[in-house]
Amino acid sequence: MRIGIDIGGTFTDFVLFDPASGSLQTFKRLSTPHDPAEAVLAGLATLNEPWNAPRDPSADHASRLTFHAPRLTEIVHGSTVATNALLERKGARTAFVATAGFRDLLAIGRQNRSQLYDFFADRPAPLAPAELCFELDERIDRHGRVLHALDPAELAALLARLTAAGVESTAVCLLFSFAHPGHEEQIGAALRQAGLLASLSSEILPEFREYERASTTVINAYVSPVLDRYLGRLAEQLQGVDFRIMQSNGGSISAAQARREAVRSILSGPAGGAVGAFHVAQAAGFSQVLTFDMGGTSTDVALCDGGVRVTSEGEIGGLPVRIPLIDIHTVGAGGGSIAAVDLGGALRVGPQSAGADPGPACYGRGGRLPTVTDANLALGRLPADRFLGGQMTLDAAASEGALTRLAEAAGLAAAPGLSLAQAAALGVVQIANAHMERALRVISVARGHDPADFALLSFGGAGGLHACELARALGVRTVIVPPGASTLSAFGMLAADVVKDYVQTVMLPGTVTFAELEELAGALARRGLAEVAAEGVPAAQIALYPQVDVRYRGQAYELTVPLSPDFVAAFHAEHQRVYSHSQPAAPLEIVNLRLRAVGSTPRPALPSAEPGDADASAAGSAGRRSVVLSSGLVDAPLYDGAALRPGHELAGPAIVVYKDTTVFMDTGDRATVDRHFNLLVAVRPASPPAE
């Protein structure tokens, strides 16, 4: 048996797959932000009751959990531990070692400003403070030749200074180390022999552009000790199980590698969602989708145009990260996003979240602040008695009280036929939708794509309540909601292949032949084959995808195309597609060689059945509810999503309740259930604005 686990800000999701029967089981537990491992171990322990070991009163709760499931062979885990450590600046005490004259590299950075017209905007402080930035008198030239050798005595003095400073982890980024890693390797060996953790840029990112390479290496050094401790605790409890971690690039790696190279899993949870979403979309017959993952704390969106898009130009917390990662845009809007009135009297939603503890007011865990979940409950779109399949009853009175206080603080007046709380709830939902619509436009319209050409695949626990309204605002005609929408990120981890990405800067003229590039790429290919095979993937299941970064001579940035005999023509065509012009007569420059090594793993089959009766009213009817729409109060049917079968048709307004998510359809929306039990909603177009 295999299990995928995704830790979110509010819930930790589990998807259990039994290859023998082909069955999929899902469940959720409230996350434990104070100790994420506690929710993971507690969830795993429920698979094999009894799970309480002999208790030591002096031990913490998580260490008292034991886990014995002899049939479980593999765990693929997506964790926010590294991400949170970076965003909250709770990583290791990190030092930075550079070539003489470059110790201020992190502070200088680039001239780019995120807020172009704000003269008082602050740049993020470097993760390695100035007093922990050190220099070594060595030098490599751009061709990889040693101009000034590393002095062992100077290295010994550096080790003494690092030890005296109480440094836990060290990032080493020397000039042109991607062309000659010898000096970095010498420093790394000395650091590790002295018992210090070392991250070398020649191992993490052997690519030119000093600042981005240094930033990525420092991030790895900063978060790796935190993730190492977390994964180490889990590994102790999971003896005998193949323990894997989801990467930001959409593939998985061993936990051992993730503990050394934590930067590679900095966006592991959202990456799992994008992989799972595209897998579901393909099975449903859609190759162009906008993925919309709305959880309790944030919303992650991505665009898939025939495949999941991977970029190497990411940014986390204002710091550049150059490792390959799925092109995902995140905003602080989720079910737990807190609604408040700002100093100017305007209503705001997010980015602060109520999280899992205390959570929204309706959770009954002490929260008093109104959230998006409270708003949906007050509007009748979220049934209080069916949350998490009825395992958790929501407190409607607490939501009403929190929203009423919000309305009074904002000076809102009750609309005809609605309570003060419902009027506030409508405003909260509209503002949250505006945040998420803006995010979807960033990854579509702002990049030259028409949203109308795509379907919107909604997942995450809160996504179904907002997906149809967002699609209507964007001109999207179809919304896809899979039956396991709330746990799709965890499912995506089971659907992910073993993936390793490699890069090597070469800086060659465009006259170089394909044969010469292929020979240079051979070293990456041999390394990729060996390292993926070491992950337990048979050679017959490993595929290599070599690529090359090309630019016109004089350009500052490059485009990536497949490394093939016609890579030159492919570059001109890609430049034409991206920038609407090309210059076939202009000289080229070959910047980097890249390789993606993919080890195929068996993907869980999606449940399927042939379409049958089109009448869903008898099979899925669960009564009727009063629901607040923007046009007023209506009486809408409630459907049990688990009872719906392929071929069933529904008409809005309606609410479809699954075990761990709820879908809201407005007037004019129509839905069918496809052969994989996905709810396909044909969204009513938006009404034209009144003249």
XYZ file of C-alpha atoms in Angstrom, residues 64-382:
319
model
C 4.557 8.605 21.956
C 3.017 7.593 18.666
C 4.124 4.348 17.100
C 3.204 3.129 13.652
C 3.132 -0.487 12.516
C 1.449 -1.137 9.163
C 3.161 -4.111 7.516
C 1.307 -3.626 4.234
C 2.428 0.001 3.839
C 5.429 0.105 1.511
C 5.727 3.737 0.434
C 4.975 7.214 1.772
C 5.184 10.299 -0.442
C 5.049 13.418 1.677
C 4.652 17.081 0.833
C 5.680 19.386 3.639
C 5.420 23.096 4.340
C 8.141 22.889 6.996
C 10.878 24.323 4.761
C 8.526 26.937 3.283
C 7.359 28.140 6.684
C 10.906 28.244 8.036
C 11.856 30.556 5.160
C 8.764 32.785 5.219
C 8.746 33.108 9.005
C 12.558 33.497 9.168
C 12.899 30.587 11.585
C 15.705 28.745 9.835
C 19.197 27.821 10.962
C 21.937 30.283 11.911
C 23.586 30.460 8.497
C 26.943 31.751 7.291
C 27.914 32.680 3.743
C 31.363 32.094 2.234
C 32.359 33.869 -0.995
C 35.398 34.689 -3.077
C 37.411 37.649 -1.803
C 35.653 40.867 -2.807
C 32.181 39.280 -2.993
C 31.109 38.968 0.661
C 28.397 41.618 0.139
C 26.827 39.748 -2.771
C 23.635 38.915 -0.860
C 23.154 42.489 0.341
C 23.771 44.052 -3.088
C 21.586 41.594 -5.022
C 20.017 43.035 -8.170
C 18.695 46.491 -8.942
C 15.173 45.069 -9.376
C 12.518 46.630 -7.127
C 9.271 44.805 -6.437
C 7.525 48.136 -5.772
C 8.904 50.348 -8.490
C 7.446 53.683 -7.357
C 7.785 53.211 -3.592
C 10.987 54.993 -2.520
C 10.618 53.631 1.001
C 10.061 49.969 0.107
C 12.332 47.632 2.046
C 14.113 44.731 0.420
C 14.107 41.439 2.324
C 17.059 41.157 4.671
C 19.648 38.515 3.624
C 19.294 35.170 5.398
C 22.994 35.340 6.287
C 23.630 38.600 8.196
C 26.649 40.766 7.387
C 28.612 39.536 10.410
C 28.298 35.954 9.118
C 29.473 36.685 5.573
C 33.083 35.624 5.015
C 35.650 35.741 2.221
C 38.393 33.405 1.062
C 41.287 34.614 -1.076
C 40.893 32.295 -4.076
C 39.901 32.810 -7.700
C 38.732 30.759 -10.686
C 38.329 32.377 -14.103
C 35.322 31.967 -16.362
C 36.959 29.090 -18.221
C 37.492 27.116 -15.011
C 41.214 27.828 -14.714
C 42.671 28.343 -11.230
C 44.067 31.876 -10.988
C 44.683 31.838 -7.234
C 44.734 28.578 -5.280
C 42.914 28.156 -1.979
C 45.198 28.522 1.069
C 44.676 25.671 3.615
C 45.789 27.944 6.460
C 43.121 30.517 5.547
C 40.525 27.747 5.404
C 41.528 26.561 8.893
C 41.125 30.120 10.192
C 37.671 30.312 8.616
C 36.604 27.101 10.374
C 37.657 28.581 13.705
C 35.640 31.764 13.053
C 32.542 29.786 12.043
C 32.746 27.631 15.148
C 33.215 30.661 17.397
C 30.200 32.360 15.812
C 27.936 29.397 16.600
C 27.072 28.791 12.980
C 24.793 25.810 12.325
C 24.901 25.751 8.524
C 27.161 27.299 5.875
C 26.491 28.242 2.251
C 29.527 28.311 -0.037
C 29.285 30.185 -3.336
C 32.601 30.947 -5.048
C 33.024 32.830 -8.292
C 32.845 30.536 -11.377
C 32.575 27.391 -9.244
C 30.166 25.997 -11.844
C 33.166 25.782 -14.215
C 35.592 24.388 -11.611
C 34.061 23.079 -8.338
C 37.364 21.995 -6.806
C 37.701 24.871 -4.329
C 34.112 24.540 -3.118
C 34.537 20.796 -2.709
C 37.684 21.383 -0.647
C 35.845 23.838 1.618
C 32.830 21.537 1.908
C 34.993 18.580 2.938
C 36.668 20.657 5.652
C 33.339 21.976 6.966
C 31.742 18.538 7.093
C 34.792 17.028 8.750
C 34.473 19.701 11.445
C 30.847 18.685 12.013
C 29.270 21.673 10.241
C 26.519 21.462 7.644
C 27.609 22.730 4.229
C 25.642 23.648 1.106
C 27.807 24.081 -1.994
C 26.564 26.057 -4.988
C 28.372 23.613 -7.297
C 26.123 20.855 -5.898
C 22.878 22.807 -5.537
C 22.997 24.977 -8.682
C 26.089 24.791 -10.959
C 24.820 27.686 -13.063
C 26.027 31.221 -13.774
C 24.505 34.418 -12.308
C 26.231 34.804 -8.973
C 23.398 36.409 -7.000
C 20.713 33.875 -7.938
C 23.127 30.976 -7.388
C 24.145 32.396 -4.002
C 20.542 33.086 -2.961
C 19.448 29.537 -3.816
C 22.410 28.027 -1.975
C 21.848 30.182 1.112
C 18.153 29.261 1.186
C 19.136 25.595 1.095
C 21.604 26.097 3.947
C 19.009 28.072 5.917
C 16.127 25.572 5.738
C 17.899 22.198 5.400
C 18.648 21.791 9.137
C 14.979 22.488 9.964
C 13.679 19.974 7.417
C 16.399 17.509 8.410
C 15.219 17.488 12.020
C 11.588 17.144 10.978
C 12.165 14.325 8.500
C 14.569 12.651 10.895
C 11.835 12.416 13.513
C 9.425 10.942 11.004
C 12.012 8.505 9.643
C 12.557 7.115 13.152
C 8.855 6.252 13.323
C 8.656 4.857 9.783
C 11.266 2.132 9.806
C 11.074 -0.205 6.828
C 8.914 2.114 4.695
C 10.140 3.786 1.503
C 9.891 7.419 2.581
C 9.839 9.965 -0.254
C 9.392 13.745 -0.450
C 7.584 15.755 -3.106
C 9.756 18.292 -4.926
C 8.795 21.699 -6.248
C 9.427 20.434 -9.813
C 6.537 17.954 -9.693
C 8.582 14.827 -8.971
C 9.601 13.002 -5.826
C 13.004 12.310 -4.283
C 14.199 10.218 -1.362
C 13.862 11.699 2.102
C 17.634 11.395 2.477
C 18.250 13.759 -0.454
C 15.510 16.132 0.715
C 17.210 16.403 4.109
C 20.398 17.605 2.378
C 18.732 19.702 -0.336
C 15.623 21.103 1.310
C 15.364 23.943 -1.213
C 14.121 21.411 -3.758
C 10.930 20.840 -1.750
C 10.207 24.472 -0.925
C 6.848 24.309 -2.808
C 6.190 20.594 -2.483
C 2.531 20.780 -1.422
C 1.314 23.068 -4.237
C 3.403 21.060 -6.726
C 1.569 17.893 -5.731
C -1.718 19.668 -6.339
C -0.726 20.777 -9.844
C 0.437 17.250 -10.767
C -2.746 15.656 -9.422
C -4.962 18.256 -11.079
C -3.460 17.760 -14.533
C -3.656 13.968 -14.149
C -7.380 14.253 -13.374
C -7.951 16.784 -16.174
C -6.307 14.534 -18.767
C -8.466 11.605 -17.712
C -11.522 13.850 -18.086
C -10.464 14.832 -21.626
C -9.037 18.302 -20.922
C -5.447 19.264 -21.761
C -5.810 23.014 -21.150
C -6.707 23.768 -17.552
C -6.320 26.439 -14.919
C -5.708 24.681 -11.614
C -7.364 26.338 -8.619
C -6.361 25.025 -5.194
C -8.131 26.844 -2.380
C -7.239 25.492 1.021
C -7.664 26.847 4.496
C -4.791 29.329 4.431
C -3.926 30.174 0.826
C -4.907 29.668 -2.796
C -2.468 28.252 -5.367
C -3.141 28.598 -9.082
C -1.283 27.315 -12.145
C -1.781 27.107 -15.898
C -1.387 23.797 -17.739
C -1.299 24.075 -21.523
C -0.795 20.482 -22.619
C 1.367 19.794 -19.566
C 2.450 21.090 -16.192
C 4.651 24.154 -16.725
C 8.049 24.176 -14.986
C 10.167 27.294 -14.547
C 13.584 27.976 -13.046
C 12.863 31.611 -12.203
C 10.966 31.460 -8.945
C 10.845 33.722 -5.907
C 9.931 32.849 -2.322
C 9.570 35.550 0.292
C 11.181 38.079 -2.025
C 14.306 35.938 -2.519
C 15.148 34.349 -5.894
C 15.172 30.546 -6.139
C 16.641 29.175 -9.363
C 15.899 25.481 -8.922
C 13.233 24.060 -11.290
C 9.744 24.413 -9.858
C 6.199 24.268 -11.155
C 5.024 27.724 -12.205
C 2.561 28.382 -9.366
C 1.142 31.675 -8.143
C -0.018 31.910 -4.521
C -2.228 34.433 -2.725
C -3.221 34.631 0.919
C -6.881 33.784 0.393
C -8.326 30.597 1.839
C -11.234 29.315 3.846
C -9.533 30.457 7.034
C -8.639 33.944 5.758
C -9.680 36.502 8.348
C -12.029 39.353 7.446
C -11.401 42.653 9.207
C -11.923 46.397 8.892
C -8.764 48.413 8.207
C -7.866 51.818 9.627
C -9.669 53.526 6.766
C -12.902 51.668 7.466
C -12.661 49.370 4.433
C -13.432 45.662 4.584
C -10.358 43.438 4.032
C -9.974 39.666 3.694
C -6.614 37.963 4.378
C -3.751 37.368 4.099
C -3.856 36.553 7.823
C -5.442 33.177 8.482
C -7.133 31.624 11.495
C -5.340 28.378 10.590
C -6.224 25.151 12.381
C -5.914 26.525 15.907
C -8.162 28.258 16.779
C -9.526 28.170 13.228
C -12.669 29.925 11.962
C -15.248 30.954 14.544
C -17.541 28.132 13.415
C -14.968 25.467 14.369
C -15.812 26.011 18.024
C -12.173 26.022 19.085
C -12.085 29.490 20.587
C -11.833 31.557 17.403
C -13.834 34.783 17.407
C -12.693 36.383 14.163
C -14.844 35.962 11.021
C -13.360 34.073 8.077
C -14.356 33.089 4.543
C -15.606 29.749 5.893
C -17.833 31.577 8.366
C -19.176 33.691 5.490
C -20.079 30.653 3.386
C -21.770 29.064 6.398
C -23.845 32.196 7.055
C -24.890 32.314 3.381
C -26.226 28.761 3.580
C -23.693 27.493 1.038
C -21.856 25.323 3.572
